[in-house]
XYZ file of C-alpha atoms in Angstrom:
406
model
C 0.000 0.000 0.000
C 1.070 3.575 -0.610
C 2.166 5.805 2.307
C -0.677 7.194 4.414
C -0.047 10.799 3.331
C -0.249 9.852 -0.355
C -3.447 7.923 0.258
C -4.992 10.842 2.125
C -4.077 13.206 -0.736
C -6.019 10.971 -3.132
C -8.953 10.571 -0.728
C -9.180 14.334 -0.141
C -9.388 15.027 -3.877
C -12.916 16.264 -4.507
C -14.090 15.279 -1.012
C -16.156 17.791 0.947
C -15.631 16.365 4.416
C -13.819 13.500 6.147
C -15.224 12.492 9.526
C -12.932 12.013 11.274
C -9.703 12.549 9.280
C -7.396 11.563 12.132
C -9.348 8.324 12.612
C -9.056 7.509 8.917
C -5.302 8.173 8.944
C -4.950 5.796 11.888
C -6.985 3.120 10.102
C -4.868 3.475 6.962
C -1.665 3.146 8.990
C -2.945 0.041 10.780
C -4.114 -1.493 7.507
C -0.689 -0.938 5.938
C 1.063 -2.465 8.951
C -1.220 -5.503 9.027
C -1.286 -5.892 5.256
C -5.074 -5.985 5.434
C -7.184 -3.604 3.305
C -9.938 -1.441 4.730
C -13.539 -2.347 3.963
C -15.079 0.512 1.953
C -18.828 0.810 1.507
C -21.107 2.927 -0.664
C -24.793 2.265 -1.136
C -26.950 2.905 -4.186
C -30.707 2.504 -4.283
C -31.813 1.233 -7.714
C -34.667 3.728 -8.033
C -34.110 4.495 -11.748
C -32.648 2.395 -14.570
C -30.041 4.828 -15.895
C -27.106 6.601 -14.300
C -25.670 9.995 -15.255
C -22.274 11.549 -14.537
C -23.559 12.999 -11.262
C -24.106 9.469 -9.952
C -20.579 8.442 -10.933
C -18.824 10.952 -8.623
C -19.235 8.474 -5.780
C -18.275 5.524 -7.966
C -15.115 7.354 -9.034
C -14.188 7.835 -5.370
C -14.762 4.105 -4.820
C -12.403 3.430 -7.709
C -9.726 5.563 -6.051
C -9.991 3.492 -2.861
C -9.865 0.359 -4.990
C -6.660 1.523 -6.689
C -5.179 2.269 -3.258
C -5.594 -1.443 -2.501
C -8.736 -1.441 -0.362
C -11.791 -3.693 -0.510
C -14.758 -2.037 -2.204
C -18.304 -3.070 -1.342
C -20.817 -1.774 -3.874
C -24.053 -2.055 -1.947
C -27.264 -2.201 -3.934
C -30.131 -1.107 -1.715
C -32.748 -3.504 -2.983
C -34.383 -3.374 0.480
C -34.004 0.376 1.116
C -35.106 1.030 -2.460
C -38.545 -0.274 -1.553
C -38.714 2.219 1.346
C -37.587 5.204 -0.713
C -34.841 7.583 0.399
C -36.507 10.675 1.937
C -33.321 12.757 1.548
C -34.094 16.184 0.132
C -37.768 15.366 -0.413
C -40.642 17.538 0.747
C -43.125 14.718 0.473
C -43.251 10.955 0.890
C -41.749 9.139 -2.101
C -43.652 6.597 -4.111
C -42.564 3.124 -3.056
C -41.142 0.842 -5.748
C -42.202 -2.749 -6.155
C -39.726 -5.566 -5.616
C -39.803 -6.326 -9.359
C -38.974 -2.712 -10.302
C -36.074 -2.632 -7.856
C -34.575 -5.885 -9.169
C -34.744 -4.782 -12.809
C -33.014 -1.506 -11.993
C -30.427 -3.318 -9.867
C -29.320 -5.421 -12.835
C -28.779 -2.342 -15.003
C -26.780 -0.705 -12.180
C -24.427 -3.686 -12.055
C -23.819 -3.417 -15.801
C -23.126 0.311 -15.656
C -20.857 0.536 -12.592
C -18.387 -1.964 -13.982
C -17.551 0.545 -16.670
C -15.700 2.311 -13.840
C -14.965 -0.265 -11.136
C -12.854 -3.394 -11.579
C -15.371 -6.262 -11.359
C -12.677 -8.677 -10.165
C -11.977 -6.478 -7.142
C -15.529 -5.352 -6.349
C -17.936 -7.057 -3.976
C -21.540 -6.454 -5.009
C -23.809 -6.882 -2.002
C -27.562 -6.495 -1.515
C -28.953 -5.247 1.771
C -31.940 -7.570 1.475
C -29.422 -10.308 2.395
C -29.553 -9.277 6.066
C -32.694 -7.127 6.133
C -34.961 -9.685 4.438
C -34.613 -12.334 7.184
C -35.274 -9.776 9.954
C -38.384 -10.526 11.955
C -40.885 -7.877 13.024
C -39.351 -8.065 16.507
C -35.873 -7.448 15.054
C -37.107 -4.393 13.159
C -38.776 -3.011 16.291
C -35.491 -3.531 18.116
C -33.664 -1.566 15.437
C -36.237 1.239 15.622
C -35.699 1.407 19.405
C -32.073 2.410 18.885
C -32.911 5.961 17.755
C -35.324 8.601 19.056
C -37.868 10.659 17.159
C -36.168 13.813 18.464
C -32.872 12.726 16.857
C -34.635 11.933 13.584
C -36.206 15.399 13.536
C -32.724 16.933 13.726
C -32.369 15.848 10.126
C -32.905 18.909 7.971
C -35.519 17.594 5.540
C -37.554 15.929 8.290
C -37.351 19.107 10.377
C -38.584 21.259 7.486
C -41.466 18.943 6.725
C -42.464 18.734 10.392
C -42.274 22.528 10.829
C -44.263 23.039 7.636
C -46.884 20.530 8.756
C -46.056 18.259 5.814
C -46.716 14.564 6.455
C -43.855 12.220 7.355
C -44.685 8.531 7.085
C -43.376 6.295 9.879
C -41.551 4.036 7.407
C -39.404 6.995 6.299
C -37.763 7.042 9.737
C -36.634 3.486 9.045
C -34.544 4.515 6.046
C -31.523 5.998 7.877
C -31.676 3.166 10.419
C -31.548 0.502 7.705
C -28.727 2.317 5.900
C -26.863 2.520 9.207
C -27.488 -1.157 9.902
C -25.911 -1.960 6.529
C -22.655 -0.599 7.968
C -23.033 -2.867 10.992
C -23.729 -5.907 8.805
C -20.673 -5.212 6.627
C -18.483 -4.011 9.525
C -17.551 -1.103 7.270
C -14.356 0.835 7.987
C -15.292 3.709 5.661
C -18.587 4.769 4.096
C -18.862 7.158 1.167
C -21.872 9.297 0.348
C -23.002 12.608 -1.081
C -23.193 15.644 1.173
C -26.970 15.160 1.302
C -26.398 11.755 2.938
C -24.396 13.017 5.930
C -27.141 12.327 8.492
C -27.557 8.741 7.270
C -23.800 8.151 7.288
C -23.524 9.358 10.861
C -26.363 7.051 11.915
C -24.132 4.223 10.696
C -21.349 5.407 13.011
C -23.735 5.561 15.959
C -25.169 2.081 15.396
C -21.691 0.596 15.031
C -20.708 2.137 18.384
C -23.831 0.648 19.986
C -22.922 -2.773 18.583
C -19.348 -2.604 19.883
C -17.748 -2.022 16.474
C -15.199 0.621 15.631
C -17.234 3.435 14.035
C -16.759 3.913 10.315
C -15.020 6.940 8.904
C -17.242 9.039 6.651
C -16.187 10.653 3.384
C -18.717 12.954 1.729
C -18.564 13.974 -1.911
C -20.220 16.990 -3.547
C -23.321 16.948 -5.695
C -22.128 17.504 -9.266
C -23.405 20.583 -11.076
C -25.095 19.947 -14.405
C -24.234 21.400 -17.797
C -25.655 24.778 -16.773
C -23.036 25.011 -14.006
C -25.699 26.044 -11.489
C -28.172 23.305 -10.609
C -27.409 19.774 -9.482
C -27.150 17.424 -12.465
C -30.619 16.046 -13.009
C -32.481 14.339 -15.801
C -35.620 16.302 -14.948
C -33.744 19.593 -15.439
C -32.254 18.470 -18.747
C -28.727 19.425 -17.629
C -27.356 15.901 -17.431
C -24.941 13.612 -19.289
C -26.226 10.042 -19.238
C -23.540 7.374 -19.274
C -25.594 5.266 -21.686
C -26.152 8.139 -24.114
C -24.588 7.831 -27.592
C -20.866 8.758 -27.751
C -21.557 11.790 -29.919
C -24.061 13.132 -27.365
C -21.672 12.692 -24.441
C -18.808 14.324 -26.336
C -20.865 17.262 -27.564
C -22.432 17.941 -24.187
C -19.054 17.996 -22.441
C -17.642 20.352 -25.050
C -20.448 22.765 -24.142
C -19.488 23.261 -20.498
C -17.726 26.372 -19.215
C -13.990 26.335 -18.454
C -14.445 26.603 -14.652
C -16.976 23.755 -14.726
C -14.488 21.697 -16.746
C -12.009 21.929 -13.850
C -14.722 20.722 -11.488
C -15.508 17.757 -13.760
C -11.805 16.891 -14.000
C -11.514 16.920 -10.222
C -14.540 14.707 -9.584
C -14.741 12.472 -12.650
C -11.377 12.140 -14.372
C -8.569 9.642 -13.817
C -5.832 12.260 -14.364
C -3.294 12.647 -11.569
C -3.135 15.642 -9.241
C -0.297 17.222 -11.237
C -2.367 17.193 -14.447
C -5.372 18.534 -12.551
C -3.270 21.477 -11.372
C -2.152 22.074 -14.973
C -5.793 22.190 -16.112
C -6.511 24.823 -13.446
C -3.490 26.903 -14.496
C -4.710 26.829 -18.083
C -8.113 28.165 -17.068
C -6.322 30.843 -15.029
C -4.451 31.911 -18.178
C -1.015 30.891 -16.875
C 1.599 30.135 -19.526
C 2.481 26.671 -18.182
C -1.165 25.583 -18.038
C -3.070 23.263 -20.352
C -5.040 25.236 -22.939
C -8.718 24.970 -21.885
C -9.926 23.904 -25.312
C -7.459 21.028 -25.506
C -8.158 20.059 -21.906
C -11.894 19.993 -22.588
C -11.430 17.781 -25.633
C -9.309 15.398 -23.569
C -11.987 15.240 -20.856
C -14.711 14.542 -23.418
C -12.595 11.761 -24.975
C -11.903 10.230 -21.573
C -15.573 10.128 -20.578
C -16.708 8.646 -23.916
C -13.915 6.074 -23.803
C -14.885 5.096 -20.247
C -18.448 4.247 -21.209
C -18.156 3.282 -24.885
C -14.495 2.469 -25.599
C -11.529 4.293 -27.128
C -12.579 3.766 -30.736
C -15.984 5.325 -30.080
C -14.304 8.284 -28.355
C -12.050 8.993 -31.337
C -14.987 8.697 -33.721
C -17.107 11.064 -31.602
C -14.328 13.640 -31.611
C -13.940 13.483 -35.389
C -17.704 13.812 -35.870
C -17.731 16.837 -33.571
C -14.882 18.528 -35.451
C -16.423 17.732 -38.818
C -19.798 19.127 -37.729
C -18.286 22.520 -37.060
C -16.015 22.535 -40.108
C -18.972 21.928 -42.403
C -20.815 24.863 -40.901
C -17.648 26.981 -40.801
C -18.250 27.444 -37.095
C -15.374 27.680 -34.578
C -15.300 24.726 -32.164
C -14.796 26.932 -29.098
C -17.815 29.241 -29.409
C -19.664 30.399 -26.268
C -22.466 28.170 -25.029
C -25.783 29.462 -23.702
C -28.103 27.130 -21.766
C -31.672 28.306 -22.239
C -34.366 27.094 -19.857
C -37.682 27.474 -21.667
C -40.981 25.640 -21.928
C -42.525 27.659 -24.758
C -41.338 29.078 -28.101
C -38.588 31.705 -27.852
C -38.357 34.843 -30.032
C -35.138 34.700 -32.009
C -34.213 38.325 -31.260
C -34.532 37.888 -27.515
C -32.564 34.632 -27.711
C -29.737 36.351 -29.601
C -29.636 39.072 -26.942
C -29.812 36.686 -23.985
C -27.042 34.503 -25.447
C -24.761 37.502 -25.982
C -24.696 37.079 -29.766
C -25.884 40.701 -30.073
C -26.245 43.544 -27.588
C -29.981 44.237 -28.020
C -33.203 43.034 -29.614
C -33.054 46.056 -31.902
C -29.631 45.080 -33.195
C -30.837 41.515 -33.756
C -33.866 42.693 -35.742
C -31.750 45.054 -37.828
C -29.184 42.372 -38.643
C -31.892 39.910 -39.650
C -33.457 42.498 -41.967
C -29.998 43.068 -43.480
C -29.462 39.335 -44.054
C -26.658 39.136 -41.489
C -28.049 36.385 -39.224
C -27.790 32.618 -39.682
C -29.471 29.821 -37.772
C -27.653 26.477 -38.087
C -25.906 27.832 -41.155
C -29.096 28.979 -42.884
C -29.902 32.665 -43.388
C -32.796 33.996 -41.271
C -35.195 36.363 -43.055
C -37.974 36.597 -40.460
C -37.265 38.831 -37.449
C -40.438 37.567 -35.739
C -39.346 33.911 -35.882
C -40.313 31.824 -32.819
C -38.034 28.875 -32.034
C -39.188 25.652 -30.388
C -37.209 25.045 -27.162
C -35.722 21.651 -28.040
C -32.242 20.329 -28.726
C -29.517 22.772 -29.646
C -28.742 25.293 -32.381
C -26.019 27.620 -33.641
C -26.697 31.369 -33.926
C -24.445 33.542 -36.060
C -24.479 37.341 -36.293
C -22.217 38.740 -38.985
C -19.045 36.802 -39.775
C -17.489 36.350 -36.357
C -20.140 36.318 -33.638
C -21.444 32.857 -32.748
C -23.405 31.254 -29.920
C -24.295 27.640 -29.341
C -27.706 27.469 -27.646
C -28.706 24.342 -25.719
C -32.347 24.217 -24.654
C -33.377 22.556 -21.416
C -36.951 22.244 -20.272
């Protein structure tokens, strides 16, 4: 195993919080001395069939632990998935059937092994120990935590204060997740920042059961393509890992330079030295990696991860060819437009920064100086459907790539 300091440098990359860092350092030192890896756990409820890049932040952190020589337990919450994680919800979630959970679980297994090494990954299901529990056992588990402690959790507190209903079974969720840590005797549990309460419940239950409490590593929620909101399919700002290579490549080429650094930090396999070079390039430093080249490399890496190297090279060539044919620069500004009804072309040109005002846009259109996807626009009152993406051009040198999201 690598020295503790080197391991901690890797673990801290992209992590928000380590609870408690000194405990984790001690565990790493003891593991190295004993030649026995730590048991790392992360749980995923199979509530939807497809994963996007936001989901893979945690899986990437698991991979880092795996490459440091530790045992990775990829826990599929087929039992908790039927309860429904109340995290961040202002109402009780719809419960999934056992059949729905199992179908989604199979697709998760297929997708995660595009990142994790299947030979070194233990896939476990929490129904293994929760399924055989009797009603008396479950009551005993419920007795280990108080309602007052549960209401300290932010989303429960907000719902209680706002007189929104909280179903009794929702209180079981953090207890079951915590019991998973007891069942696995986890040394470390990973989770998003929104899971902190649940992760700490695991520590508490382990203490009660006489186990050494797990260390907790939280990871951030990845921003979507708009660079503002959490990546979400419902917001349309996501990159699905099962999307076609060309879609993945094109979407990643649309992100801003600062967001690219964030994606490198949380998603890429590049070492810390290369990551620093990417940041210097965005800062405009002479020894940095030019942002455009860095972005292309990131897009290739992500496509190759999910579809293979050949598909990544083909996607890049298709992307370059697309812009050459339209005589459009590949590094034009991107504007993410949230709209649910047709958008007036003049206001879109102004909002995207292609022109300075609606009046200028109208005048240019009347003069024949505006193109939409390479075709001249002759109607200044044109309304555009908010779907997909398009290229706006004003004059010879002003371009904007508009990506609609509903």
